[in-house]
Amino acid sequence: DVKVTQSSRYLVKRTGEKVFLECVQDMDHENMFWYRQDPGLGLRLIYFSYDVKMKEKGDIPEGYSVSREKKERFSLILESASTNQTSMYLCASSPRDRGTYGYTFGSGTRLTVV
Amino acid sequence: GIQVEQSPPDLILQEGANSTLRCNFSDSVNNLQWFHQNPWGQLINLFYIPSGTKQNGRLSATTVATERYSSLYISSSQTTDSGVYFCAVKDYGNKLVFGAGTILRVKS
């Protein structure tokens, strides 16, 4: 019954590595989002996409990039991982015609950069 | 952009107790939501409540848009209510802006 799947639950990477976080949804949603969650800061938007090959910067895009080659998949890329990118990463999707209603979240990837 | 503040940041309850969580926002909104994140990280929408009051079992939510706040009321709390509660409001486009959350721990 899982509808938004994030490829890894826990991930440990070394400083300087290129890291890929994958998110796949099976609800045919147009909108997809990447957030990071840190204690005391809530969820902050990194990047989002309203359609295939489309991407827009969120509030904290520095150090990240994204790729959306297929409608169901939205990838977050850390070009050169740093320790301050240690965090919980949450992917979400929503249908275009419902505005901000209908968000469905994945279970998150807890990334540790050492 | 819009600012969202939640209080209290942490709350510990004995099972069976009631609690009220608060969300204040900096600008007028037409879309406010409450989410619950369980201890395993899964975020679930509890309420869409741009104004007025809604109830779902032991939970109810009230938004007073003119005074820029929303409250989530939990009655007869259970250990399964533990987790983090977020309120979120719509920013430009179809983006949600989240508050910092309230961490709730219900003890048996």
PDB file of C-alpha atoms in Angstrom:
ATOM      1  CA  ASP A   1       0.000   0.000   0.000  1.00  0.00           C
ATOM      2  CA  VAL A   2       3.089   2.220  -0.133  1.00  0.00           C
ATOM      3  CA  LYS A   3       2.527   5.088  -2.580  1.00  0.00           C
ATOM      4  CA  VAL A   4       5.661   7.236  -2.201  1.00  0.00           C
ATOM      5  CA  THR A   5       8.791   5.156  -1.898  1.00  0.00           C
ATOM      6  CA  GLN A   6      12.194   6.449  -0.913  1.00  0.00           C
ATOM      7  CA  SER A   7      14.988   4.125  -1.904  1.00  0.00           C
ATOM      8  CA  SER A   8      16.867   4.031   1.394  1.00  0.00           C
ATOM      9  CA  ARG A   9      15.765   4.317   4.997  1.00  0.00           C
ATOM     10  CA  TYR A  10      19.238   4.938   6.373  1.00  0.00           C
ATOM     11  CA  LEU A  11      22.344   6.044   4.497  1.00  0.00           C
ATOM     12  CA  VAL A  12      25.886   6.776   5.622  1.00  0.00           C
ATOM     13  CA  LYS A  13      28.207   8.588   3.208  1.00  0.00           C
ATOM     14  CA  ARG A  14      31.627  10.169   3.377  1.00  0.00           C
ATOM     15  CA  THR A  15      32.373  13.858   2.974  1.00  0.00           C
ATOM     16  CA  GLY A  16      32.892  14.728  -0.669  1.00  0.00           C
ATOM     17  CA  GLU A  17      30.914  11.807  -2.071  1.00  0.00           C
ATOM     18  CA  LYS A  18      28.208  12.308  -4.661  1.00  0.00           C
ATOM     19  CA  VAL A  19      24.925  11.094  -3.163  1.00  0.00           C
ATOM     20  CA  PHE A  20      21.692  10.182  -4.909  1.00  0.00           C
ATOM     21  CA  LEU A  21      18.387  10.007  -3.027  1.00  0.00           C
ATOM     22  CA  GLU A  22      15.610   8.440  -5.046  1.00  0.00           C
ATOM     23  CA  CYS A  23      11.870   8.934  -4.734  1.00  0.00           C
ATOM     24  CA  VAL A  24       9.197   7.099  -6.707  1.00  0.00           C
ATOM     25  CA  GLN A  25       5.431   7.613  -6.571  1.00  0.00           C
ATOM     26  CA  ASP A  26       2.747   5.448  -8.137  1.00  0.00           C
ATOM     27  CA  MET A  27      -0.185   7.891  -7.987  1.00  0.00           C
ATOM     28  CA  ASP A  28       0.476   9.683 -11.293  1.00  0.00           C
ATOM     29  CA  HIS A  29       1.023  12.953  -9.430  1.00  0.00           C
ATOM     30  CA  GLU A  30       2.409  15.932 -11.337  1.00  0.00           C
ATOM     31  CA  ASN A  31       3.958  17.692  -8.323  1.00  0.00           C
ATOM     32  CA  MET A  32       6.926  16.326  -6.403  1.00  0.00           C
ATOM     33  CA  PHE A  33       8.914  17.863  -3.561  1.00  0.00           C
ATOM     34  CA  TRP A  34      12.082  17.328  -1.563  1.00  0.00           C
ATOM     35  CA  TYR A  35      12.246  18.555   2.029  1.00  0.00           C
ATOM     36  CA  ARG A  36      14.849  18.208   4.720  1.00  0.00           C
ATOM     37  CA  GLN A  37      13.838  17.944   8.367  1.00  0.00           C
ATOM     38  CA  ASP A  38      16.026  19.138  11.215  1.00  0.00           C
ATOM     39  CA  PRO A  39      15.186  19.387  14.925  1.00  0.00           C
ATOM     40  CA  GLY A  40      13.734  22.773  15.802  1.00  0.00           C
ATOM     41  CA  LEU A  41      13.503  23.826  12.145  1.00  0.00           C
ATOM     42  CA  GLY A  42      10.658  21.697  10.849  1.00  0.00           C
ATOM     43  CA  LEU A  43      10.553  20.804   7.173  1.00  0.00           C
ATOM     44  CA  ARG A  44      12.319  23.082   4.733  1.00  0.00           C
ATOM     45  CA  LEU A  45      11.784  22.886   0.991  1.00  0.00           C
ATOM     46  CA  ILE A  46      14.891  22.109  -1.078  1.00  0.00           C
ATOM     47  CA  TYR A  47      13.526  21.674  -4.613  1.00  0.00           C
ATOM     48  CA  PHE A  48      10.239  20.929  -6.270  1.00  0.00           C
ATOM     49  CA  SER A  49       8.949  19.950  -9.676  1.00  0.00           C
ATOM     50  CA  TYR A  50       5.582  20.504 -11.320  1.00  0.00           C
ATOM     51  CA  ASP A  51       6.233  18.307 -14.327  1.00  0.00           C
ATOM     52  CA  VAL A  52       8.725  16.074 -16.071  1.00  0.00           C
ATOM     53  CA  LYS A  53      12.076  17.776 -16.715  1.00  0.00           C
ATOM     54  CA  MET A  54      10.864  20.753 -14.716  1.00  0.00           C
ATOM     55  CA  LYS A  55      12.476  21.921 -11.487  1.00  0.00           C
ATOM     56  CA  GLU A  56      12.341  24.950  -9.252  1.00  0.00           C
ATOM     57  CA  LYS A  57      14.428  25.977  -6.287  1.00  0.00           C
ATOM     58  CA  GLY A  58      12.889  25.932  -2.869  1.00  0.00           C
ATOM     59  CA  ASP A  59      14.109  27.772   0.199  1.00  0.00           C
ATOM     60  CA  ILE A  60      17.435  25.967   0.726  1.00  0.00           C
ATOM     61  CA  PRO A  61      18.727  24.671  -2.654  1.00  0.00           C
ATOM     62  CA  GLU A  62      22.439  25.340  -2.069  1.00  0.00           C
ATOM     63  CA  GLY A  63      24.521  22.189  -2.334  1.00  0.00           C
ATOM     64  CA  TYR A  64      21.707  20.194  -3.967  1.00  0.00           C
ATOM     65  CA  SER A  65      20.408  19.481  -7.445  1.00  0.00           C
ATOM     66  CA  VAL A  66      17.503  17.395  -8.725  1.00  0.00           C
ATOM     67  CA  SER A  67      16.480  15.343 -11.712  1.00  0.00           C
ATOM     68  CA  ARG A  68      13.061  14.432 -13.006  1.00  0.00           C
ATOM     69  CA  GLU A  69      13.327  12.432 -16.210  1.00  0.00           C
ATOM     70  CA  LYS A  70      10.120  10.469 -15.630  1.00  0.00           C
ATOM     71  CA  LYS A  71       6.871  11.564 -14.047  1.00  0.00           C
ATOM     72  CA  GLU A  72       7.022   9.010 -11.259  1.00  0.00           C
ATOM     73  CA  ARG A  73      10.626   9.579 -10.195  1.00  0.00           C
ATOM     74  CA  PHE A  74      12.262  12.579  -8.552  1.00  0.00           C
ATOM     75  CA  SER A  75      15.904  12.336  -7.552  1.00  0.00           C
ATOM     76  CA  LEU A  76      17.797  14.550  -5.118  1.00  0.00           C
ATOM     77  CA  ILE A  77      21.537  14.836  -5.715  1.00  0.00           C
ATOM     78  CA  LEU A  78      24.177  16.008  -3.279  1.00  0.00           C
ATOM     79  CA  GLU A  79      27.043  16.898  -5.583  1.00  0.00           C
ATOM     80  CA  SER A  80      29.693  16.807  -2.844  1.00  0.00           C
ATOM     81  CA  ALA A  81      28.272  15.727   0.483  1.00  0.00           C
ATOM     82  CA  SER A  82      29.190  17.741   3.552  1.00  0.00           C
ATOM     83  CA  THR A  83      28.577  17.091   7.244  1.00  0.00           C
ATOM     84  CA  ASN A  84      26.024  19.908   7.436  1.00  0.00           C
ATOM     85  CA  GLN A  85      23.857  17.917   5.040  1.00  0.00           C
ATOM     86  CA  THR A  86      23.354  15.246   7.679  1.00  0.00           C
ATOM     87  CA  SER A  87      19.584  15.260   8.042  1.00  0.00           C
ATOM     88  CA  MET A  88      16.287  13.491   7.443  1.00  0.00           C
ATOM     89  CA  TYR A  89      15.140  13.886   3.822  1.00  0.00           C
ATOM     90  CA  LEU A  90      11.478  13.613   2.956  1.00  0.00           C
ATOM     91  CA  CYS A  91       9.953  13.309  -0.484  1.00  0.00           C
ATOM     92  CA  ALA A  92       6.327  14.196  -1.203  1.00  0.00           C
ATOM     93  CA  SER A  93       3.990  14.252  -4.172  1.00  0.00           C
ATOM     94  CA  SER A  94       0.631  15.863  -4.874  1.00  0.00           C
ATOM     95  CA  PRO A  95      -1.801  16.073  -7.786  1.00  0.00           C
ATOM     96  CA  ARG A  96      -1.704  19.257  -9.856  1.00  0.00           C
ATOM     97  CA  ASP A  97      -5.400  19.981  -9.675  1.00  0.00           C
ATOM     98  CA  ARG A  98      -5.563  20.011  -5.872  1.00  0.00           C
ATOM     99  CA  GLY A  99      -3.172  22.830  -5.074  1.00  0.00           C
ATOM    100  CA  THR A 100      -1.544  22.074  -1.737  1.00  0.00           C
ATOM    101  CA  TYR A 101      -4.095  19.420  -0.855  1.00  0.00           C
ATOM    102  CA  GLY A 102      -3.376  15.773  -1.294  1.00  0.00           C
ATOM    103  CA  TYR A 103       0.276  15.740  -0.251  1.00  0.00           C
ATOM    104  CA  THR A 104       1.562  12.206   0.264  1.00  0.00           C
ATOM    105  CA  PHE A 105       4.921  11.761   1.958  1.00  0.00           C
ATOM    106  CA  GLY A 106       7.488   9.007   1.820  1.00  0.00           C
ATOM    107  CA  SER A 107       8.881   7.534   5.032  1.00  0.00           C
ATOM    108  CA  GLY A 108      12.098   9.490   4.787  1.00  0.00           C
ATOM    109  CA  THR A 109      15.806   8.827   4.338  1.00  0.00           C
ATOM    110  CA  ARG A 110      18.047   9.532   7.292  1.00  0.00           C
ATOM    111  CA  LEU A 111      21.384  10.572   5.814  1.00  0.00           C
ATOM    112  CA  THR A 112      24.549  10.770   7.863  1.00  0.00           C
ATOM    113  CA  VAL A 113      27.635  12.343   6.293  1.00  0.00           C
ATOM    114  CA  VAL A 114      30.874  11.475   8.100  1.00  0.00           C
TER     115      VAL A 114
ATOM    116  CA  GLY B   1       7.622  34.558   2.751  1.00  0.00           C
ATOM    117  CA  ILE B   2       5.079  33.481   5.291  1.00  0.00           C
ATOM    118  CA  GLN B   3       6.293  32.523   8.773  1.00  0.00           C
ATOM    119  CA  VAL B   4       4.777  29.726  10.831  1.00  0.00           C
ATOM    120  CA  GLU B   5       5.380  29.349  14.571  1.00  0.00           C
ATOM    121  CA  GLN B   6       4.295  26.431  16.720  1.00  0.00           C
ATOM    122  CA  SER B   7       4.068  26.031  20.469  1.00  0.00           C
ATOM    123  CA  PRO B   8       4.985  24.368  22.687  1.00  0.00           C
ATOM    124  CA  PRO B   9       8.094  22.807  21.134  1.00  0.00           C
ATOM    125  CA  ASP B  10       7.863  19.789  23.438  1.00  0.00           C
ATOM    126  CA  LEU B  11       5.046  18.257  25.454  1.00  0.00           C
ATOM    127  CA  ILE B  12       4.938  15.245  27.765  1.00  0.00           C
ATOM    128  CA  LEU B  13       1.548  13.873  28.769  1.00  0.00           C
ATOM    129  CA  GLN B  14       0.251  11.078  30.896  1.00  0.00           C
ATOM    130  CA  GLU B  15      -2.080   8.779  29.013  1.00  0.00           C
ATOM    131  CA  GLY B  16      -5.647  10.050  29.236  1.00  0.00           C
ATOM    132  CA  ALA B  17      -4.708  13.727  29.520  1.00  0.00           C
ATOM    133  CA  ASN B  18      -5.855  16.456  27.129  1.00  0.00           C
ATOM    134  CA  SER B  19      -3.646  18.938  25.284  1.00  0.00           C
ATOM    135  CA  THR B  20      -3.775  21.915  22.956  1.00  0.00           C
ATOM    136  CA  LEU B  21      -1.151  22.655  20.332  1.00  0.00           C
ATOM    137  CA  ARG B  22      -0.910  26.109  18.825  1.00  0.00           C
ATOM    138  CA  CYS B  23       0.097  27.414  15.393  1.00  0.00           C
ATOM    139  CA  ASN B  24       0.547  31.119  14.595  1.00  0.00           C
ATOM    140  CA  PHE B  25       1.185  32.440  11.107  1.00  0.00           C
ATOM    141  CA  SER B  26       2.415  35.790   9.856  1.00  0.00           C
ATOM    142  CA  ASP B  27       0.040  36.495   7.005  1.00  0.00           C
ATOM    143  CA  SER B  28      -3.482  35.723   5.920  1.00  0.00           C
ATOM    144  CA  VAL B  29      -3.852  32.190   4.642  1.00  0.00           C
ATOM    145  CA  ASN B  30      -6.516  30.279   2.770  1.00  0.00           C
ATOM    146  CA  ASN B  31      -5.043  26.860   3.350  1.00  0.00           C
ATOM    147  CA  LEU B  32      -3.842  25.446   6.653  1.00  0.00           C
ATOM    148  CA  GLN B  33      -3.128  21.825   7.385  1.00  0.00           C
ATOM    149  CA  TRP B  34      -2.125  19.765  10.415  1.00  0.00           C
ATOM    150  CA  PHE B  35       0.139  16.726  10.032  1.00  0.00           C
ATOM    151  CA  HIS B  36       1.247  14.006  12.410  1.00  0.00           C
ATOM    152  CA  GLN B  37       4.640  12.334  12.021  1.00  0.00           C
ATOM    153  CA  ASN B  38       4.782   8.975  13.765  1.00  0.00           C
ATOM    154  CA  PRO B  39       7.939   7.687  15.477  1.00  0.00           C
ATOM    155  CA  TRP B  40       8.882   5.842  12.262  1.00  0.00           C
ATOM    156  CA  GLY B  41       8.943   9.072  10.266  1.00  0.00           C
ATOM    157  CA  GLN B  42       5.714   8.779   8.289  1.00  0.00           C
ATOM    158  CA  LEU B  43       3.812  12.063   7.882  1.00  0.00           C
ATOM    159  CA  ILE B  44       0.036  11.832   7.693  1.00  0.00           C
ATOM    160  CA  ASN B  45      -2.415  14.652   7.080  1.00  0.00           C
ATOM    161  CA  LEU B  46      -4.834  15.126   9.975  1.00  0.00           C
ATOM    162  CA  PHE B  47      -6.881  18.146   8.930  1.00  0.00           C
ATOM    163  CA  TYR B  48      -7.348  20.629   6.110  1.00  0.00           C
ATOM    164  CA  ILE B  49      -8.698  23.595   8.036  1.00  0.00           C
ATOM    165  CA  PRO B  50      -8.416  27.093   6.495  1.00  0.00           C
ATOM    166  CA  SER B  51     -11.125  28.326   8.882  1.00  0.00           C
ATOM    167  CA  GLY B  52     -13.656  27.085  11.395  1.00  0.00           C
ATOM    168  CA  THR B  53     -13.598  23.885  13.418  1.00  0.00           C
ATOM    169  CA  LYS B  54     -13.349  20.246  12.441  1.00  0.00           C
ATOM    170  CA  GLN B  55     -13.395  17.100  14.537  1.00  0.00           C
ATOM    171  CA  ASN B  56     -12.128  13.614  13.879  1.00  0.00           C
ATOM    172  CA  GLY B  57     -12.548  11.264  16.818  1.00  0.00           C
ATOM    173  CA  ARG B  58     -10.442  12.475  19.737  1.00  0.00           C
ATOM    174  CA  LEU B  59      -8.823  15.196  17.644  1.00  0.00           C
ATOM    175  CA  SER B  60     -10.258  18.535  16.733  1.00  0.00           C
ATOM    176  CA  ALA B  61      -8.816  21.611  15.047  1.00  0.00           C
ATOM    177  CA  THR B  62      -9.862  25.237  14.967  1.00  0.00           C
ATOM    178  CA  THR B  63      -8.517  28.004  12.739  1.00  0.00           C
ATOM    179  CA  VAL B  64      -9.299  31.684  13.297  1.00  0.00           C
ATOM    180  CA  ALA B  65      -7.925  33.182  10.116  1.00  0.00           C
ATOM    181  CA  THR B  66      -8.586  36.807  11.133  1.00  0.00           C
ATOM    182  CA  GLU B  67      -6.416  36.315  14.232  1.00  0.00           C
ATOM    183  CA  ARG B  68      -3.837  34.248  12.346  1.00  0.00           C
ATOM    184  CA  TYR B  69      -3.776  31.157  14.516  1.00  0.00           C
ATOM    185  CA  SER B  70      -4.881  27.556  14.558  1.00  0.00           C
ATOM    186  CA  SER B  71      -5.174  25.087  17.429  1.00  0.00           C
ATOM    187  CA  LEU B  72      -5.110  21.310  17.525  1.00  0.00           C
ATOM    188  CA  TYR B  73      -6.857  19.740  20.507  1.00  0.00           C
ATOM    189  CA  ILE B  74      -6.133  16.169  21.546  1.00  0.00           C
ATOM    190  CA  SER B  75      -8.470  14.634  24.115  1.00  0.00           C
ATOM    191  CA  SER B  76      -7.890  11.474  26.160  1.00  0.00           C
ATOM    192  CA  SER B  77      -4.395  11.080  24.750  1.00  0.00           C
ATOM    193  CA  GLN B  78      -3.026   7.628  23.953  1.00  0.00           C
ATOM    194  CA  THR B  79       0.530   6.409  23.512  1.00  0.00           C
ATOM    195  CA  THR B  80      -0.131   6.088  19.785  1.00  0.00           C
ATOM    196  CA  ASP B  81      -0.583   9.888  19.654  1.00  0.00           C
ATOM    197  CA  SER B  82       3.148  10.284  20.277  1.00  0.00           C
ATOM    198  CA  GLY B  83       5.210  11.838  17.524  1.00  0.00           C
ATOM    199  CA  VAL B  84       5.654  15.261  15.974  1.00  0.00           C
ATOM    200  CA  TYR B  85       2.762  17.515  15.024  1.00  0.00           C
ATOM    201  CA  PHE B  86       3.256  20.052  12.245  1.00  0.00           C
ATOM    202  CA  CYS B  87       1.063  22.782  10.926  1.00  0.00           C
ATOM    203  CA  ALA B  88       1.661  23.937   7.369  1.00  0.00           C
ATOM    204  CA  VAL B  89       0.303  26.778   5.269  1.00  0.00           C
ATOM    205  CA  LYS B  90       0.240  27.445   1.555  1.00  0.00           C
ATOM    206  CA  ASP B  91       2.870  29.773   0.147  1.00  0.00           C
ATOM    207  CA  TYR B  92       2.920  31.049  -3.436  1.00  0.00           C
ATOM    208  CA  GLY B  93       2.458  28.376  -6.027  1.00  0.00           C
ATOM    209  CA  ASN B  94       1.572  24.992  -4.603  1.00  0.00           C
ATOM    210  CA  LYS B  95       4.168  24.911  -1.858  1.00  0.00           C
ATOM    211  CA  LEU B  96       3.602  24.222   1.805  1.00  0.00           C
ATOM    212  CA  VAL B  97       5.535  26.060   4.509  1.00  0.00           C
ATOM    213  CA  PHE B  98       5.890  24.098   7.730  1.00  0.00           C
ATOM    214  CA  GLY B  99       6.309  25.162  11.325  1.00  0.00           C
ATOM    215  CA  ALA B 100       9.067  23.719  13.504  1.00  0.00           C
ATOM    216  CA  GLY B 101       6.686  21.190  15.014  1.00  0.00           C
ATOM    217  CA  THR B 102       5.589  20.100  18.492  1.00  0.00           C
ATOM    218  CA  ILE B 103       7.131  16.887  19.828  1.00  0.00           C
ATOM    219  CA  LEU B 104       4.507  15.016  21.843  1.00  0.00           C
ATOM    220  CA  ARG B 105       5.329  12.117  24.154  1.00  0.00           C
ATOM    221  CA  VAL B 106       2.449  10.266  25.790  1.00  0.00           C
ATOM    222  CA  LYS B 107       3.441   8.040  28.698  1.00  0.00           C
ATOM    223  CA  SER B 108       1.444   5.013  29.840  1.00  0.00           C
TER     224      SER B 108
END
